[in-house]
Amino acid sequence: MGRRKIALIGAGQIGGTLALLAGLRKLGDVVLYDIAEGMPQGKALDLSHVAPVFGLDFSVTGTNDIADIAGADICVVTSGVPRKPGMSRDDLVKTNADIVRSVAAGIREHAPGSFVIVITNPLDAMVYLMQKETGFDPKKVVGMAGVLDTARHEAFLAAELELSVNSVSAFVLGGHGDTMVPVRSYTTTNGIPITKKISDERLTEIENRTRKAGGEVVSLLKTGSAFYSPAASAIQMVESYIYDERRLLPACAQCNGEFGVDGMYVGVPVIIGKAGVEEIVEIDLTDDEKSQFQKSVEAVQSVVDIL
Ligand code: APR
């Protein structure tokens, strides 16, 4: 079997971190693509010098020509612009939609068999657009948000309980924004309901922190948004696909009736294996969680409507 090819569309903060992690975890040959001239080549050159340090034969190349992603097995898309002062949310949606449309055309042409993971924000709308523009089977187009939102929630819960992160299990569903739904009824410490360990009031505070964690990072960094954890989260999805692990992960997938959602992309529990999104796993939500999820779906729809 030949080496796998991983195309990173966007070589910014997340794209560069993805390339490093993909190299360290020996996932395959990485192509870093970006419109910024020289930047992906520079990062690739720098990364190629990591290889001898760790004794890893990984190959990373940088390019400004999207044709170089030809035959990629996986495309991870981070190309986009961050929201700038004075830019409305609608402006951001339209700008990033144009960028997603242009890279979708390149992916459709050069990597028609690839599994596409979108990270560009506003996430749910950009994944929807990617599927529409590539015309790929929706099982092969997915968004990374739930793994990250869940990881943030688990990190906060583990810190609260002074427990290993391995002993905390949560699920954050819905859209990737303030309306996301940390599903309390499925949050446990090794199966013990979280409500037995943390008061409802304190849980609400932690859930709200999770919802705003991305913004908390932005306000500290001042010059950008989170990049280590989004990259790590996408790598987990890549590994589940390439190794056919069939992990159950929260991810932004196209629902066809599941959770009462038809034809829309939103964060739900999915199984990722060699066919891409192999199954959407419906779980029973409490009435309160159902109504939170419904509100989140409506928020996603309002962004999609801008497109
Ligand atoms: N084609 C290719 N690359 C592009 C294009 C385009 N048309 N337009 C912009 N880019 C590139 C930029 O040149 C930049 O290098 O996308 C890259 C984005 O990188 P960063 O600005 O560093 O952003 P990053 O932190 O990596 O986040 C990327 O993920 O989490 C989301 O909100 C975040 O939408 C943002 C995305």
Tab-separated table of C-alpha atoms and ligand atoms in Angstrom:
chain	number	residue	atom	x	y	z
A	1	MET	CA	0.000	0.000	0.000
A	2	GLY	CA	1.295	3.474	-0.877
A	3	ARG	CA	1.651	6.318	1.559
A	4	ARG	CA	-1.434	8.317	2.376
A	5	LYS	CA	-1.664	11.893	1.164
A	6	ILE	CA	-3.103	14.532	3.468
A	7	ALA	CA	-3.925	17.918	1.976
A	8	LEU	CA	-4.132	20.852	4.355
A	9	ILE	CA	-6.098	23.638	2.693
A	10	GLY	CA	-4.977	26.728	4.568
A	11	ALA	CA	-1.509	26.796	6.112
A	12	GLY	CA	-2.174	29.303	8.883
A	13	GLN	CA	-2.065	28.644	12.609
A	14	ILE	CA	-4.256	25.539	12.525
A	15	GLY	CA	-2.890	24.303	9.185
A	16	GLY	CA	0.716	24.487	10.429
A	17	THR	CA	-0.141	22.702	13.675
A	18	LEU	CA	-2.011	20.032	11.726
A	19	ALA	CA	1.073	19.462	9.574
A	20	LEU	CA	3.276	19.044	12.649
A	21	LEU	CA	0.857	16.634	14.342
A	22	ALA	CA	0.295	14.629	11.145
A	23	GLY	CA	4.067	14.288	10.808
A	24	LEU	CA	4.677	13.316	14.430
A	25	ARG	CA	1.865	10.751	14.306
A	26	LYS	CA	3.138	9.340	10.974
A	27	LEU	CA	-0.174	9.753	9.194
A	28	GLY	CA	1.222	10.200	5.687
A	29	ASP	CA	2.626	12.769	3.281
A	30	VAL	CA	1.374	16.281	3.919
A	31	VAL	CA	0.719	19.006	1.359
A	32	LEU	CA	0.241	22.462	2.826
A	33	TYR	CA	-1.676	24.748	0.454
A	34	ASP	CA	-2.325	28.456	0.968
A	35	ILE	CA	-2.768	31.586	-1.144
A	36	ALA	CA	-0.119	33.442	0.850
A	37	GLU	CA	3.019	33.270	-1.288
A	38	GLY	CA	6.012	31.563	0.293
A	39	MET	CA	4.314	30.930	3.626
A	40	PRO	CA	3.300	27.260	3.082
A	41	GLN	CA	6.701	26.591	1.504
A	42	GLY	CA	8.425	28.205	4.493
A	43	LYS	CA	6.415	26.200	7.015
A	44	ALA	CA	7.034	23.003	5.045
A	45	LEU	CA	10.778	23.658	4.982
A	46	ASP	CA	10.815	24.343	8.722
A	47	LEU	CA	8.745	21.199	9.392
A	48	SER	CA	10.999	19.072	7.200
A	49	HIS	CA	13.775	19.864	9.675
A	50	VAL	CA	11.733	18.341	12.499
A	51	ALA	CA	11.929	14.947	10.789
A	52	PRO	CA	15.599	14.174	11.523
A	53	VAL	CA	15.281	15.378	15.117
A	54	PHE	CA	12.678	12.720	15.849
A	55	GLY	CA	13.953	10.246	13.266
A	56	LEU	CA	10.693	10.338	11.365
A	57	ASP	CA	10.534	10.074	7.592
A	58	PHE	CA	7.670	12.443	7.087
A	59	SER	CA	7.262	14.483	3.997
A	60	VAL	CA	5.718	17.966	4.069
A	61	THR	CA	5.553	20.169	1.008
A	62	GLY	CA	4.167	23.687	0.676
A	63	THR	CA	2.417	25.083	-2.359
A	64	ASN	CA	0.355	27.939	-3.792
A	65	ASP	CA	-1.048	25.685	-6.504
A	66	ILE	CA	-4.119	23.744	-5.460
A	67	ALA	CA	-3.435	21.218	-8.242
A	68	ASP	CA	-0.703	19.873	-5.932
A	69	ILE	CA	-3.356	18.305	-3.694
A	70	ALA	CA	-4.019	15.836	-6.546
A	71	GLY	CA	-5.115	12.437	-5.329
A	72	ALA	CA	-5.277	13.433	-1.646
A	73	ASP	CA	-6.988	10.884	0.607
A	74	ILE	CA	-8.007	13.562	3.083
A	75	CYS	CA	-8.454	17.338	2.865
A	76	VAL	CA	-8.600	19.388	6.046
A	77	VAL	CA	-9.884	22.875	5.315
A	78	THR	CA	-8.934	25.857	7.468
A	79	SER	CA	-8.690	28.526	4.768
A	80	GLY	CA	-10.559	31.661	5.705
A	81	VAL	CA	-10.214	34.999	7.381
A	82	PRO	CA	-10.814	35.772	11.036
A	83	ARG	CA	-13.394	38.371	11.991
A	84	LYS	CA	-11.786	41.808	11.945
A	85	PRO	CA	-12.867	44.899	13.871
A	86	GLY	CA	-15.824	46.519	12.135
A	87	MET	CA	-16.699	43.358	10.222
A	88	SER	CA	-20.239	42.133	10.751
A	89	ARG	CA	-21.018	38.465	11.127
A	90	ASP	CA	-22.743	38.600	7.741
A	91	ASP	CA	-19.579	40.056	6.144
A	92	LEU	CA	-17.522	37.250	7.675
A	93	VAL	CA	-19.959	34.615	6.433
A	94	LYS	CA	-19.834	36.008	2.910
A	95	THR	CA	-16.042	36.382	2.807
A	96	ASN	CA	-15.365	32.885	4.132
A	97	ALA	CA	-18.107	31.462	1.904
A	98	ASP	CA	-16.270	32.829	-1.150
A	99	ILE	CA	-13.037	31.244	0.088
A	100	VAL	CA	-14.763	27.901	0.766
A	101	ARG	CA	-16.388	27.997	-2.699
A	102	SER	CA	-13.028	28.556	-4.364
A	103	VAL	CA	-11.213	25.777	-2.477
A	104	ALA	CA	-14.209	23.431	-2.915
A	105	ALA	CA	-13.791	23.765	-6.677
A	106	GLY	CA	-10.130	22.753	-6.326
A	107	ILE	CA	-10.974	19.806	-4.078
A	108	ARG	CA	-13.699	18.622	-6.454
A	109	GLU	CA	-11.301	18.744	-9.382
A	110	HIS	CA	-8.103	17.430	-7.837
A	111	ALA	CA	-9.117	15.246	-4.891
A	112	PRO	CA	-12.510	13.817	-5.850
A	113	GLY	CA	-12.121	10.713	-3.677
A	114	SER	CA	-11.093	12.516	-0.511
A	115	PHE	CA	-12.680	12.694	2.921
A	116	VAL	CA	-13.110	16.393	3.677
A	117	ILE	CA	-12.958	17.831	7.186
A	118	VAL	CA	-13.882	21.514	7.419
A	119	ILE	CA	-12.704	23.713	10.305
A	120	THR	CA	-13.318	27.186	8.848
A	121	ASN	CA	-15.869	29.261	10.750
A	122	PRO	CA	-18.790	29.800	10.902
A	123	LEU	CA	-18.404	26.050	10.972
A	124	ASP	CA	-21.801	24.507	10.347
A	125	ALA	CA	-22.600	26.813	7.418
A	126	MET	CA	-19.148	26.318	5.853
A	127	VAL	CA	-19.460	22.505	5.981
A	128	TYR	CA	-22.893	22.734	4.390
A	129	LEU	CA	-21.452	24.910	1.647
A	130	MET	CA	-18.476	22.597	1.110
A	131	GLN	CA	-20.772	19.613	0.532
A	132	LYS	CA	-22.981	21.627	-1.798
A	133	GLU	CA	-20.071	22.988	-3.833
A	134	THR	CA	-18.120	19.728	-4.114
A	135	GLY	CA	-21.244	17.653	-4.696
A	136	PHE	CA	-19.510	14.914	-2.670
A	137	ASP	CA	-21.462	12.240	-0.830
A	138	PRO	CA	-22.411	13.921	2.494
A	139	LYS	CA	-20.737	10.988	4.288
A	140	LYS	CA	-17.419	12.306	2.927
A	141	VAL	CA	-17.858	15.918	4.081
A	142	VAL	CA	-17.827	16.625	7.793
A	143	GLY	CA	-17.064	19.481	10.154
A	144	MET	CA	-14.773	19.563	13.166
A	145	ALA	CA	-16.358	21.317	16.127
A	146	GLY	CA	-17.925	18.796	18.481
A	147	VAL	CA	-14.650	17.037	19.285
A	148	LEU	CA	-13.141	20.377	20.285
A	149	ASP	CA	-16.171	21.665	22.190
A	150	THR	CA	-16.372	18.338	24.018
A	151	ALA	CA	-12.647	18.388	24.803
A	152	ARG	CA	-12.997	21.871	26.256
A	153	HIS	CA	-15.905	20.752	28.395
A	154	GLU	CA	-14.059	17.643	29.573
A	155	ALA	CA	-10.986	19.702	30.430
A	156	PHE	CA	-13.042	22.084	32.571
A	157	LEU	CA	-14.889	19.220	34.272
A	158	ALA	CA	-11.681	17.293	34.966
A	159	ALA	CA	-10.139	20.416	36.524
A	160	GLU	CA	-13.244	20.973	38.640
A	161	LEU	CA	-13.216	17.385	39.906
A	162	GLU	CA	-9.426	17.159	40.140
A	163	LEU	CA	-9.684	13.999	38.044
A	164	SER	CA	-7.812	12.668	35.044
A	165	VAL	CA	-9.346	13.779	31.760
A	166	ASN	CA	-9.543	10.038	31.034
A	167	SER	CA	-12.188	9.693	33.728
A	168	VAL	CA	-14.522	12.310	32.274
A	169	SER	CA	-16.792	11.717	29.318
A	170	ALA	CA	-19.034	14.362	27.778
A	171	PHE	CA	-20.900	15.127	24.573
A	172	VAL	CA	-21.355	18.617	23.155
A	173	LEU	CA	-23.810	18.743	20.272
A	174	GLY	CA	-25.587	21.344	18.131
A	175	GLY	CA	-24.057	24.271	16.268
A	176	HIS	CA	-20.529	25.514	16.916
A	177	GLY	CA	-21.383	28.729	18.701
A	178	ASP	CA	-22.977	30.122	21.835
A	179	THR	CA	-26.015	27.859	21.351
A	180	MET	CA	-24.021	24.597	21.484
A	181	VAL	CA	-25.518	21.949	23.760
A	182	PRO	CA	-23.341	20.293	26.410
A	183	VAL	CA	-25.530	17.230	26.951
A	184	ARG	CA	-25.632	16.945	30.713
A	185	SER	CA	-27.583	13.682	30.745
A	186	TYR	CA	-24.713	11.933	28.906
A	187	THR	CA	-21.906	13.507	30.905
A	188	THR	CA	-20.301	11.077	33.324
A	189	THR	CA	-17.211	10.170	35.292
A	190	ASN	CA	-16.694	6.542	34.293
A	191	GLY	CA	-20.452	6.111	33.945
A	192	ILE	CA	-21.367	7.963	37.141
A	193	PRO	CA	-23.760	10.779	36.200
A	194	ILE	CA	-22.000	14.125	36.477
A	195	THR	CA	-24.974	15.478	38.443
A	196	LYS	CA	-23.944	13.194	41.333
A	197	LYS	CA	-20.596	14.969	41.506
A	198	ILE	CA	-21.266	18.618	40.639
A	199	SER	CA	-24.258	20.762	41.601
A	200	ASP	CA	-26.666	21.894	38.865
A	201	GLU	CA	-25.721	25.509	39.511
A	202	ARG	CA	-21.993	24.867	39.134
A	203	LEU	CA	-22.593	22.684	36.066
A	204	THR	CA	-24.446	25.545	34.425
A	205	GLU	CA	-21.429	27.803	35.043
A	206	ILE	CA	-19.043	25.244	33.561
A	207	GLU	CA	-21.324	24.677	30.545
A	208	ASN	CA	-21.438	28.418	29.914
A	209	ARG	CA	-17.657	28.605	30.096
A	210	THR	CA	-17.466	25.770	27.545
A	211	ARG	CA	-19.844	27.645	25.214
A	212	LYS	CA	-17.597	30.706	25.360
A	213	ALA	CA	-14.224	28.950	25.565
A	214	GLY	CA	-13.243	29.867	22.008
A	215	GLY	CA	-13.874	33.541	22.803
A	216	GLU	CA	-11.943	33.233	26.070
A	217	VAL	CA	-8.906	32.074	24.077
A	218	VAL	CA	-9.335	34.887	21.529
A	219	SER	CA	-9.520	37.529	24.236
A	220	LEU	CA	-6.251	36.291	25.738
A	221	LEU	CA	-4.378	35.802	22.466
A	222	LYS	CA	-5.617	39.094	21.010
A	223	THR	CA	-4.189	38.297	17.563
A	224	GLY	CA	-5.990	35.110	16.579
A	225	SER	CA	-8.073	32.183	17.719
A	226	ALA	CA	-7.349	28.753	19.200
A	227	PHE	CA	-5.177	26.530	17.073
A	228	TYR	CA	-3.527	23.702	19.048
A	229	SER	CA	-6.778	22.131	20.216
A	230	PRO	CA	-8.688	22.538	16.921
A	231	ALA	CA	-5.781	20.866	15.115
A	232	ALA	CA	-5.581	18.012	17.650
A	233	SER	CA	-9.337	17.484	17.407
A	234	ALA	CA	-9.223	17.236	13.615
A	235	ILE	CA	-6.328	14.747	13.848
A	236	GLN	CA	-8.536	12.488	15.974
A	237	MET	CA	-11.140	12.511	13.178
A	238	VAL	CA	-8.465	11.884	10.524
A	239	GLU	CA	-7.179	8.863	12.463
A	240	SER	CA	-10.642	7.398	12.924
A	241	TYR	CA	-11.085	7.599	9.136
A	242	ILE	CA	-7.711	6.332	7.963
A	243	TYR	CA	-7.461	3.513	10.497
A	244	ASP	CA	-11.178	2.643	10.184
A	245	GLU	CA	-11.441	2.952	13.964
A	246	ARG	CA	-15.196	3.627	13.948
A	247	ARG	CA	-14.878	6.028	16.848
A	248	LEU	CA	-18.069	7.573	18.159
A	249	LEU	CA	-17.388	11.299	17.954
A	250	PRO	CA	-19.461	14.452	18.012
A	251	ALA	CA	-19.089	16.098	14.600
A	252	CYS	CA	-20.941	18.356	12.210
A	253	ALA	CA	-22.712	15.995	9.797
A	254	GLN	CA	-25.638	16.154	7.429
A	255	CYS	CA	-28.774	14.883	9.158
A	256	ASN	CA	-31.537	13.224	7.196
A	257	GLY	CA	-34.304	13.036	9.726
A	258	GLU	CA	-32.096	12.245	12.711
A	259	PHE	CA	-32.802	14.462	15.718
A	260	GLY	CA	-35.724	15.902	13.705
A	261	VAL	CA	-33.301	17.678	11.339
A	262	ASP	CA	-33.624	17.254	7.595
A	263	GLY	CA	-30.852	18.042	5.128
A	264	MET	CA	-28.952	20.356	7.463
A	265	TYR	CA	-25.448	20.127	8.843
A	266	VAL	CA	-25.245	20.288	12.634
A	267	GLY	CA	-23.211	18.718	15.450
A	268	VAL	CA	-24.428	15.201	16.258
A	269	PRO	CA	-22.835	11.936	17.482
A	270	VAL	CA	-21.377	10.105	14.485
A	271	ILE	CA	-19.298	7.007	13.823
A	272	ILE	CA	-16.300	7.759	11.607
A	273	GLY	CA	-14.724	4.858	9.730
A	274	LYS	CA	-13.336	4.044	6.314
A	275	ALA	CA	-16.546	5.141	4.550
A	276	GLY	CA	-16.494	8.521	6.305
A	277	VAL	CA	-19.551	9.257	8.440
A	278	GLU	CA	-20.828	5.682	8.662
A	279	GLU	CA	-23.675	6.361	11.050
A	280	ILE	CA	-25.394	9.136	12.942
A	281	VAL	CA	-26.165	7.811	16.412
A	282	GLU	CA	-29.428	9.113	17.783
A	283	ILE	CA	-29.505	9.488	21.535
A	284	ASP	CA	-32.458	10.343	23.758
A	285	LEU	CA	-32.294	13.916	24.941
A	286	THR	CA	-34.225	15.345	27.864
A	287	ASP	CA	-36.950	17.865	27.009
A	288	ASP	CA	-34.659	20.706	28.040
A	289	GLU	CA	-31.789	19.371	25.911
A	290	LYS	CA	-34.187	18.907	22.981
A	291	SER	CA	-35.293	22.507	23.189
A	292	GLN	CA	-31.669	23.734	23.475
A	293	PHE	CA	-30.773	21.608	20.431
A	294	GLN	CA	-33.721	23.015	18.472
A	295	LYS	CA	-32.592	26.582	19.261
A	296	SER	CA	-29.098	25.699	18.130
A	297	VAL	CA	-30.407	24.285	14.845
A	298	GLU	CA	-32.318	27.526	14.294
A	299	ALA	CA	-29.155	29.549	14.927
A	300	VAL	CA	-27.282	27.449	12.339
A	301	GLN	CA	-30.137	27.898	9.863
A	302	SER	CA	-29.987	31.695	10.287
A	303	VAL	CA	-26.315	31.647	9.209
A	304	VAL	CA	-26.995	29.290	6.299
A	305	ASP	CA	-29.752	31.708	5.212
A	306	ILE	CA	-27.112	34.427	4.716
A	307	LEU	CA	-25.365	32.318	2.068
B	1	APR	N1	-7.243	29.852	-0.404
B	1	APR	C1	-6.331	29.278	0.425
B	1	APR	N2	-6.013	29.776	1.620
B	1	APR	C2	-6.598	30.908	1.996
B	1	APR	C3	-7.557	31.564	1.186
B	1	APR	C4	-7.876	30.979	-0.058
B	1	APR	N3	-8.761	31.530	-0.886
B	1	APR	N4	-7.972	32.659	1.857
B	1	APR	C5	-7.308	32.697	3.015
B	1	APR	N5	-6.475	31.645	3.102
B	1	APR	C6	-5.535	31.292	4.169
B	1	APR	C7	-4.828	32.485	4.779
B	1	APR	O1	-3.776	32.930	3.938
B	1	APR	C8	-4.329	31.907	6.099
B	1	APR	O2	-2.999	31.436	6.014
B	1	APR	O3	-6.201	30.698	5.268
B	1	APR	C9	-5.270	30.730	6.373
B	1	APR	C10	-6.045	30.857	7.670
B	1	APR	O4	-5.119	30.786	8.694
B	1	APR	P1	-5.198	31.680	10.017
B	1	APR	O5	-5.647	33.046	9.664
B	1	APR	O6	-3.934	31.491	10.761
B	1	APR	O7	-6.436	31.027	10.816
B	1	APR	P2	-6.448	29.735	11.749
B	1	APR	O8	-6.178	30.127	13.145
B	1	APR	O9	-5.625	28.666	11.115
B	1	APR	O10	-7.997	29.370	11.653
B	1	APR	C11	-8.585	28.986	10.435
B	1	APR	O11	-10.422	27.862	11.493
B	1	APR	O12	-11.152	27.831	13.687
B	1	APR	C12	-11.327	28.382	12.431
B	1	APR	O13	-12.178	30.567	12.948
B	1	APR	C13	-11.079	29.856	12.464
B	1	APR	O14	-12.029	30.213	10.295
B	1	APR	C14	-10.809	30.134	11.012
B	1	APR	C15	-10.084	28.865	10.554
